[in-house]
mmCIF file of C-alpha atoms in Angstrom:
data_model
loop_
_atom_site.group_PDB
_atom_site.id
_atom_site.type_symbol
_atom_site.label_atom_id
_atom_site.label_comp_id
_atom_site.label_asym_id
_atom_site.label_seq_id
_atom_site.Cartn_x
_atom_site.Cartn_y
_atom_site.Cartn_z
ATOM 1 C CA MET U 507 -41.186 -140.059 -43.325
ATOM 2 C CA GLN U 508 -37.516 -140.904 -42.922
ATOM 3 C CA ASN U 509 -35.642 -142.706 -45.692
ATOM 4 C CA PRO U 510 -34.783 -146.284 -44.462
ATOM 5 C CA GLN U 511 -31.621 -146.246 -46.560
ATOM 6 C CA ALA U 512 -30.434 -143.114 -44.827
ATOM 7 C CA GLU U 513 -30.561 -145.006 -41.521
ATOM 8 C CA LEU U 514 -28.631 -147.863 -43.072
ATOM 9 C CA ASN U 515 -26.076 -145.438 -44.520
ATOM 10 C CA TYR U 516 -25.743 -146.999 -47.975
ATOM 11 C CA PHE U 517 -27.270 -146.280 -51.363
ATOM 12 C CA ILE U 518 -29.069 -148.726 -53.676
ATOM 13 C CA HIS U 519 -30.299 -147.482 -57.061
ATOM 14 C CA LYS U 520 -34.039 -148.073 -57.537
ATOM 15 C CA SER U 521 -33.408 -150.284 -60.582
ATOM 16 C CA ALA U 522 -31.020 -152.632 -58.722
ATOM 17 C CA CYS U 523 -32.260 -156.023 -57.498
ATOM 18 C CA VAL U 524 -30.622 -156.601 -54.096
ATOM 19 C CA GLU U 525 -31.648 -159.531 -51.924
ATOM 20 C CA THR U 526 -29.120 -159.106 -49.148
ATOM 21 C CA ASN U 527 -29.093 -156.687 -46.249
ATOM 22 C CA LYS U 528 -25.524 -157.472 -45.230
ATOM 23 C CA ILE U 529 -24.136 -154.210 -46.573
ATOM 24 C CA GLY U 530 -21.611 -151.961 -44.881
ATOM 25 C CA SER U 531 -21.774 -148.197 -44.536
ATOM 26 C CA ASN U 532 -21.062 -145.740 -47.359
ATOM 27 C CA THR U 533 -21.516 -148.434 -50.010
ATOM 28 C CA ARG U 534 -23.062 -147.511 -53.329
ATOM 29 C CA ILE U 535 -24.906 -149.999 -55.587
ATOM 30 C CA SER U 536 -25.637 -148.624 -59.049
ATOM 31 C CA ALA U 537 -28.321 -149.176 -61.672
ATOM 32 C CA PHE U 538 -29.287 -152.659 -62.904
ATOM 33 C CA VAL U 539 -27.103 -154.528 -60.412
ATOM 34 C CA VAL U 540 -28.262 -158.010 -59.372
ATOM 35 C CA ILE U 541 -27.168 -159.228 -55.953
ATOM 36 C CA GLU U 542 -28.549 -162.520 -54.648
ATOM 37 C CA ALA U 543 -29.215 -163.463 -51.033
ATOM 38 C CA ASP U 544 -26.421 -164.520 -48.713
ATOM 39 C CA VAL U 545 -23.968 -161.954 -50.118
ATOM 40 C CA GLN U 546 -21.857 -159.916 -47.678
ATOM 41 C CA ILE U 547 -20.643 -156.502 -48.780
ATOM 42 C CA GLY U 548 -18.248 -154.376 -46.768
ATOM 43 C CA SER U 549 -18.108 -150.608 -46.203
ATOM 44 C CA ASP U 550 -17.110 -147.976 -48.793
ATOM 45 C CA VAL U 551 -17.741 -150.389 -51.669
ATOM 46 C CA ILE U 552 -18.690 -149.119 -55.156
ATOM 47 C CA ILE U 553 -20.602 -151.441 -57.432
ATOM 48 C CA HIS U 554 -21.093 -150.071 -60.910
ATOM 49 C CA PRO U 555 -24.031 -150.833 -63.244
ATOM 50 C CA HIS U 556 -24.875 -154.266 -64.612
ATOM 51 C CA VAL U 557 -22.811 -156.250 -62.093
ATOM 52 C CA THR U 558 -24.113 -159.705 -61.060
ATOM 53 C CA ILE U 559 -23.160 -161.192 -57.679
ATOM 54 C CA GLU U 560 -24.360 -164.665 -56.773
ATOM 55 C CA SER U 561 -25.065 -166.118 -53.329
ATOM 56 C CA GLY U 562 -22.063 -166.985 -51.194
ATOM 57 C CA VAL U 563 -19.869 -164.047 -52.275
ATOM 58 C CA THR U 564 -18.092 -161.979 -49.581
ATOM 59 C CA ILE U 565 -16.736 -158.575 -50.556
ATOM 60 C CA GLY U 566 -14.347 -156.664 -48.270
ATOM 61 C CA ASP U 567 -14.168 -152.955 -47.542
ATOM 62 C CA SER U 568 -13.290 -150.312 -50.191
ATOM 63 C CA VAL U 569 -13.703 -152.677 -53.145
ATOM 64 C CA GLU U 570 -14.704 -151.264 -56.529
ATOM 65 C CA ILE U 571 -16.497 -153.526 -59.027
ATOM 66 C CA PHE U 572 -16.822 -152.165 -62.539
ATOM 67 C CA PRO U 573 -19.684 -152.612 -65.043
ATOM 68 C CA GLY U 574 -20.564 -156.060 -66.306
ATOM 69 C CA ALA U 575 -18.503 -158.063 -63.800
ATOM 70 C CA TYR U 576 -19.907 -161.433 -62.776
ATOM 71 C CA LEU U 577 -18.946 -162.824 -59.349
ATOM 72 C CA GLY U 578 -19.895 -166.400 -58.408
ATOM 73 C CA LYS U 579 -20.280 -168.062 -61.811
ATOM 74 C CA GLU U 580 -21.057 -171.757 -61.525
ATOM 75 C CA PRO U 581 -18.618 -173.996 -63.456
ATOM 76 C CA LYS U 582 -20.531 -176.137 -65.921
ATOM 77 C CA GLY U 583 -19.029 -178.688 -68.327
ATOM 78 C CA ALA U 584 -22.011 -178.898 -70.706
ATOM 79 C CA GLY U 585 -21.146 -182.598 -71.143
ATOM 80 C CA ALA U 586 -18.028 -181.665 -73.123
ATOM 81 C CA MET U 587 -15.410 -181.491 -70.405
ATOM 82 C CA ALA U 588 -13.180 -184.442 -69.535
ATOM 83 C CA ARG U 589 -12.858 -183.134 -65.984
ATOM 84 C CA LYS U 590 -15.872 -182.866 -63.720
ATOM 85 C CA PRO U 591 -15.832 -179.432 -62.025
ATOM 86 C CA GLU U 592 -15.814 -179.530 -58.214
ATOM 87 C CA PHE U 593 -16.284 -176.387 -56.160
ATOM 88 C CA ASP U 594 -17.708 -174.751 -53.071
ATOM 89 C CA ARG U 595 -20.262 -171.965 -53.571
ATOM 90 C CA ILE U 596 -18.104 -169.249 -52.040
ATOM 91 C CA VAL U 597 -16.051 -166.293 -53.309
ATOM 92 C CA SER U 598 -13.939 -164.043 -51.148
ATOM 93 C CA ILE U 599 -12.764 -160.627 -52.357
ATOM 94 C CA GLY U 600 -10.288 -158.894 -50.021
ATOM 95 C CA ASP U 601 -10.256 -155.252 -48.957
ATOM 96 C CA ASN U 602 -9.272 -152.543 -51.458
ATOM 97 C CA CYS U 603 -9.562 -154.797 -54.524
ATOM 98 C CA SER U 604 -10.553 -153.539 -57.960
ATOM 99 C CA ILE U 605 -12.589 -155.861 -60.191
ATOM 100 C CA GLY U 606 -12.508 -154.757 -63.851
ATOM 101 C CA PRO U 607 -15.324 -154.453 -66.366
ATOM 102 C CA ASN U 608 -16.717 -157.740 -67.717
ATOM 103 C CA SER U 609 -14.425 -159.861 -65.574
ATOM 104 C CA VAL U 610 -15.743 -163.276 -64.548
ATOM 105 C CA ILE U 611 -14.895 -164.821 -61.202
ATOM 106 C CA TYR U 612 -16.154 -168.354 -60.727
ATOM 107 C CA TYR U 613 -17.216 -169.935 -57.446
ATOM 108 C CA ASP U 614 -14.538 -171.192 -55.067
ATOM 109 C CA VAL U 615 -12.120 -168.298 -55.640
ATOM 110 C CA LYS U 616 -10.238 -166.268 -53.018
ATOM 111 C CA ILE U 617 -8.619 -162.958 -53.911
ATOM 112 C CA GLY U 618 -6.345 -161.233 -51.388
ATOM 113 C CA LYS U 619 -6.481 -157.566 -50.463
ATOM 114 C CA ASN U 620 -5.232 -154.735 -52.688
ATOM 115 C CA THR U 621 -5.381 -156.875 -55.825
ATOM 116 C CA LEU U 622 -6.342 -155.583 -59.275
ATOM 117 C CA ILE U 623 -8.375 -157.804 -61.548
ATOM 118 C CA GLY U 624 -8.267 -156.289 -65.042
ATOM 119 C CA ASP U 625 -10.908 -155.895 -67.719
ATOM 120 C CA ASN U 626 -12.261 -159.169 -69.184
ATOM 121 C CA ALA U 627 -10.180 -161.363 -66.891
ATOM 122 C CA SER U 628 -11.533 -164.856 -66.150
ATOM 123 C CA ILE U 629 -10.695 -166.792 -62.960
ATOM 124 C CA ARG U 630 -11.911 -170.394 -62.664
ATOM 125 C CA GLU U 631 -12.845 -172.444 -59.572
ATOM 126 C CA LYS U 632 -10.418 -173.442 -56.802
ATOM 127 C CA VAL U 633 -8.090 -170.509 -57.471
ATOM 128 C CA ILE U 634 -6.323 -168.482 -54.796
ATOM 129 C CA VAL U 635 -4.815 -165.125 -55.748
ATOM 130 C CA GLY U 636 -2.617 -163.437 -53.156
ATOM 131 C CA GLU U 637 -2.388 -159.871 -51.923
ATOM 132 C CA PHE U 638 -1.162 -156.823 -53.906
ATOM 133 C CA CYS U 639 -1.343 -158.754 -57.197
ATOM 134 C CA ILE U 640 -2.221 -157.649 -60.722
ATOM 135 C CA ILE U 641 -4.214 -159.954 -62.941
ATOM 136 C CA SER U 642 -4.285 -157.781 -66.043
ATOM 137 C CA ARG U 643 -6.624 -157.366 -69.000
ATOM 138 C CA GLY U 644 -7.801 -160.530 -70.701
ATOM 139 C CA VAL U 645 -5.848 -162.870 -68.420
ATOM 140 C CA THR U 646 -7.369 -166.311 -67.973
ATOM 141 C CA ILE U 647 -6.611 -168.397 -64.895
ATOM 142 C CA ASN U 648 -7.767 -171.981 -65.003
ATOM 143 C CA TYR U 649 -8.882 -174.221 -62.129
ATOM 144 C CA ASN U 650 -6.986 -175.244 -58.975
ATOM 145 C CA THR U 651 -4.207 -172.665 -59.289
ATOM 146 C CA GLN U 652 -2.412 -170.823 -56.503
ATOM 147 C CA ILE U 653 -0.789 -167.420 -56.994
ATOM 148 C CA GLY U 654 1.374 -165.806 -54.330
ATOM 149 C CA ASP U 655 1.568 -162.214 -53.090
ATOM 150 C CA ARG U 656 2.764 -159.217 -55.187
ATOM 151 C CA THR U 657 2.700 -161.235 -58.399
ATOM 152 C CA LYS U 658 1.881 -159.518 -61.718
ATOM 153 C CA ILE U 659 0.414 -161.323 -64.714
ATOM 154 C CA MET U 660 0.136 -159.148 -67.798
ATOM 155 C CA ASP U 661 -2.402 -158.902 -70.624
ATOM 156 C CA LEU U 662 -3.732 -161.920 -72.512
ATOM 157 C CA THR U 663 -1.653 -164.503 -70.660
ATOM 158 C CA HIS U 664 -3.159 -167.944 -69.905
ATOM 159 C CA ILE U 665 -2.438 -169.666 -66.612
ATOM 160 C CA THR U 666 -3.336 -173.347 -66.902
ATOM 161 C CA GLY U 667 -5.084 -175.588 -64.373
ATOM 162 C CA ASN U 668 -3.150 -177.254 -61.547
ATOM 163 C CA CYS U 669 -0.470 -174.561 -61.668
ATOM 164 C CA GLU U 670 1.522 -173.010 -58.807
ATOM 165 C CA ILE U 671 2.976 -169.491 -58.930
ATOM 166 C CA GLY U 672 4.992 -167.981 -56.116
ATOM 167 C CA ASN U 673 5.455 -164.520 -54.631
ATOM 168 C CA ASP U 674 6.892 -161.523 -56.500
ATOM 169 C CA VAL U 675 6.626 -163.194 -59.905
ATOM 170 C CA PHE U 676 6.315 -161.154 -63.128
ATOM 171 C CA ILE U 677 4.716 -162.815 -66.134
ATOM 172 C CA SER U 678 4.611 -160.652 -69.251
ATOM 173 C CA VAL U 679 2.001 -160.495 -72.022
ATOM 174 C CA LEU U 680 0.851 -163.391 -74.215
ATOM 175 C CA VAL U 681 2.536 -166.071 -72.124
ATOM 176 C CA ALA U 682 1.130 -169.591 -72.481
ATOM 177 C CA THR U 683 1.218 -172.262 -69.807
ATOM 178 C CA THR U 684 -0.077 -175.797 -70.391
ATOM 179 C CA ASN U 685 -0.698 -178.901 -68.263
ATOM 180 C CA ASP U 686 -1.167 -181.909 -70.550
ATOM 181 C CA ARG U 687 1.714 -183.392 -72.528
ATOM 182 C CA ALA U 688 -0.764 -185.770 -74.211
ATOM 183 C CA ILE U 689 -2.516 -182.696 -75.664
ATOM 184 C CA GLY U 690 -5.962 -184.057 -74.772
ATOM 185 C CA LYS U 691 -5.417 -187.517 -76.328
ATOM 186 C CA LEU U 692 -5.716 -189.334 -72.997
ATOM 187 C CA GLU U 693 -8.454 -189.312 -70.364
ATOM 188 C CA TYR U 694 -8.165 -186.698 -67.653
ATOM 189 C CA ASN U 695 -6.053 -187.781 -64.685
ATOM 190 C CA GLU U 696 -5.280 -185.348 -61.914
ATOM 191 C CA ASP U 697 -1.883 -186.943 -61.201
ATOM 192 C CA ARG U 698 -0.787 -186.637 -64.791
ATOM 193 C CA VAL U 699 -2.299 -183.310 -65.849
ATOM 194 C CA ARG U 700 -0.139 -180.802 -63.991
ATOM 195 C CA GLY U 701 0.774 -177.234 -64.805
ATOM 196 C CA PRO U 702 4.155 -175.583 -64.226
ATOM 197 C CA LYS U 703 5.477 -174.652 -60.814
ATOM 198 C CA ILE U 704 6.883 -171.117 -60.947
ATOM 199 C CA GLU U 705 8.861 -170.230 -57.827
ATOM 200 C CA ASP U 706 9.358 -166.841 -56.134
ATOM 201 C CA ASN U 707 10.934 -163.867 -57.896
ATOM 202 C CA VAL U 708 10.768 -165.423 -61.377
ATOM 203 C CA ALA U 709 10.406 -163.151 -64.439
ATOM 204 C CA ILE U 710 8.904 -164.500 -67.710
ATOM 205 C CA GLY U 711 9.182 -162.521 -70.938
ATOM 206 C CA ALA U 712 6.517 -161.830 -73.530
ATOM 207 C CA GLY U 713 5.266 -164.753 -75.621
ATOM 208 C CA ALA U 714 7.043 -167.462 -73.662
ATOM 209 C CA ASN U 715 5.576 -170.985 -73.712
ATOM 210 C CA ILE U 716 5.843 -172.924 -70.422
ATOM 211 C CA LEU U 717 5.124 -176.639 -70.962
ATOM 212 C CA PRO U 718 3.414 -179.032 -68.480
ATOM 213 C CA GLY U 719 4.941 -179.995 -65.200
ATOM 214 C CA VAL U 720 8.170 -177.953 -65.414
ATOM 215 C CA ARG U 721 9.643 -176.204 -62.418
ATOM 216 C CA ILE U 722 11.093 -172.730 -62.848
ATOM 217 C CA GLY U 723 13.536 -172.161 -60.014
ATOM 218 C CA MET U 724 13.567 -169.166 -57.699
ATOM 219 C CA GLY U 725 14.825 -165.943 -59.199
ATOM 220 C CA SER U 726 15.153 -167.281 -62.724
ATOM 221 C CA ILE U 727 14.450 -165.307 -65.938
ATOM 222 C CA VAL U 728 12.737 -166.735 -69.013
ATOM 223 C CA ALA U 729 13.443 -164.723 -72.131
ATOM 224 C CA ALA U 730 10.729 -163.561 -74.511
ATOM 225 C CA ALA U 731 9.410 -166.309 -76.848
ATOM 226 C CA ALA U 732 11.341 -169.088 -75.049
ATOM 227 C CA VAL U 733 9.811 -172.570 -75.007
ATOM 228 C CA VAL U 734 10.443 -174.109 -71.596
ATOM 229 C CA SER U 735 10.229 -177.901 -71.841
ATOM 230 C CA LYS U 736 12.304 -178.928 -68.809
ATOM 231 C CA ASP U 737 13.101 -177.685 -65.327
ATOM 232 C CA ILE U 738 15.151 -174.510 -64.878
ATOM 233 C CA PRO U 739 17.553 -174.247 -61.926
ATOM 234 C CA ALA U 740 17.245 -171.326 -59.534
ATOM 235 C CA GLY U 741 18.944 -168.087 -60.536
ATOM 236 C CA LYS U 742 19.409 -168.850 -64.230
ATOM 237 C CA MET U 743 18.390 -167.080 -67.405
ATOM 238 C CA VAL U 744 17.062 -169.217 -70.260
ATOM 239 C CA ALA U 745 16.253 -168.426 -73.894
ATOM 240 C CA GLY U 746 15.454 -170.147 -77.152
ATOM 241 C CA ASN U 747 13.400 -173.126 -78.436
ATOM 242 C CA PRO U 748 13.908 -175.344 -76.574
ATOM 243 C CA ALA U 749 14.960 -173.022 -73.770
ATOM 244 C CA ARG U 750 18.583 -173.427 -72.619
ATOM 245 C CA VAL U 751 20.535 -171.760 -69.830
ATOM 246 C CA ILE U 752 22.521 -168.887 -71.258
ATOM 247 C CA LYS U 753 23.836 -167.265 -68.064
ATOM 248 C CA SER U 754 23.318 -166.817 -64.374
ATOM 249 C CA VAL U 755 20.958 -164.044 -63.322
ATOM 250 C CA ASN U 756 23.757 -162.273 -61.442
ATOM 251 C CA GLU U 757 25.524 -161.928 -64.810
ATOM 252 C CA VAL U 758 22.557 -160.110 -66.375
ATOM 253 C CA GLU U 759 23.201 -156.398 -66.804
#
């Protein structure tokens, strides 16, 4: 008797629970994986053990998903959140992405091709991550945030909700961004609670603190440990607490 999986040209470990048949060729699904119905998986995909993929997730070709990752987590406030989560039950993972161990990708997230999601990263609902990006280990990206192409966000940085980040941005380790100048003392209001807008080609040093609603102009540099409390013009370098312009970027050696 011929093996049905040989005809389909993909491998599913006998301990995996897979409820979809929308699986491309040369894809391998390892032990103890759970994949719900209405999931689409491309060709040449590798899914390592103990991955959970909920309904509505689409995975492109040549994606690798490492152990313990969870794709399609439903946002729930548990009655404690001031903001009611709103989301569509979809996730899109582009071709050639790598999804690190124990990373959590909520519903309503789109990740562009050739993007690396590092170990233990968490990406909330209504987030778009561009192509050829790095979201490194332990990075948290909150709701309704857009990140452009070729942007790199390093270990243990937090990107707040309602934030905008452009193309070719570099954000170093342990950077904090926030979106509420009332520090939670007022009721949630979408018009008031806004994260920073970080324009193209910005570089932000380790441990910087970017306060709500500020705009960091194109090509600017934020020095390590700076506290950015007001807008930064394009092409300037700032440092200190509070951050002040110290020179133009074209003067930096």
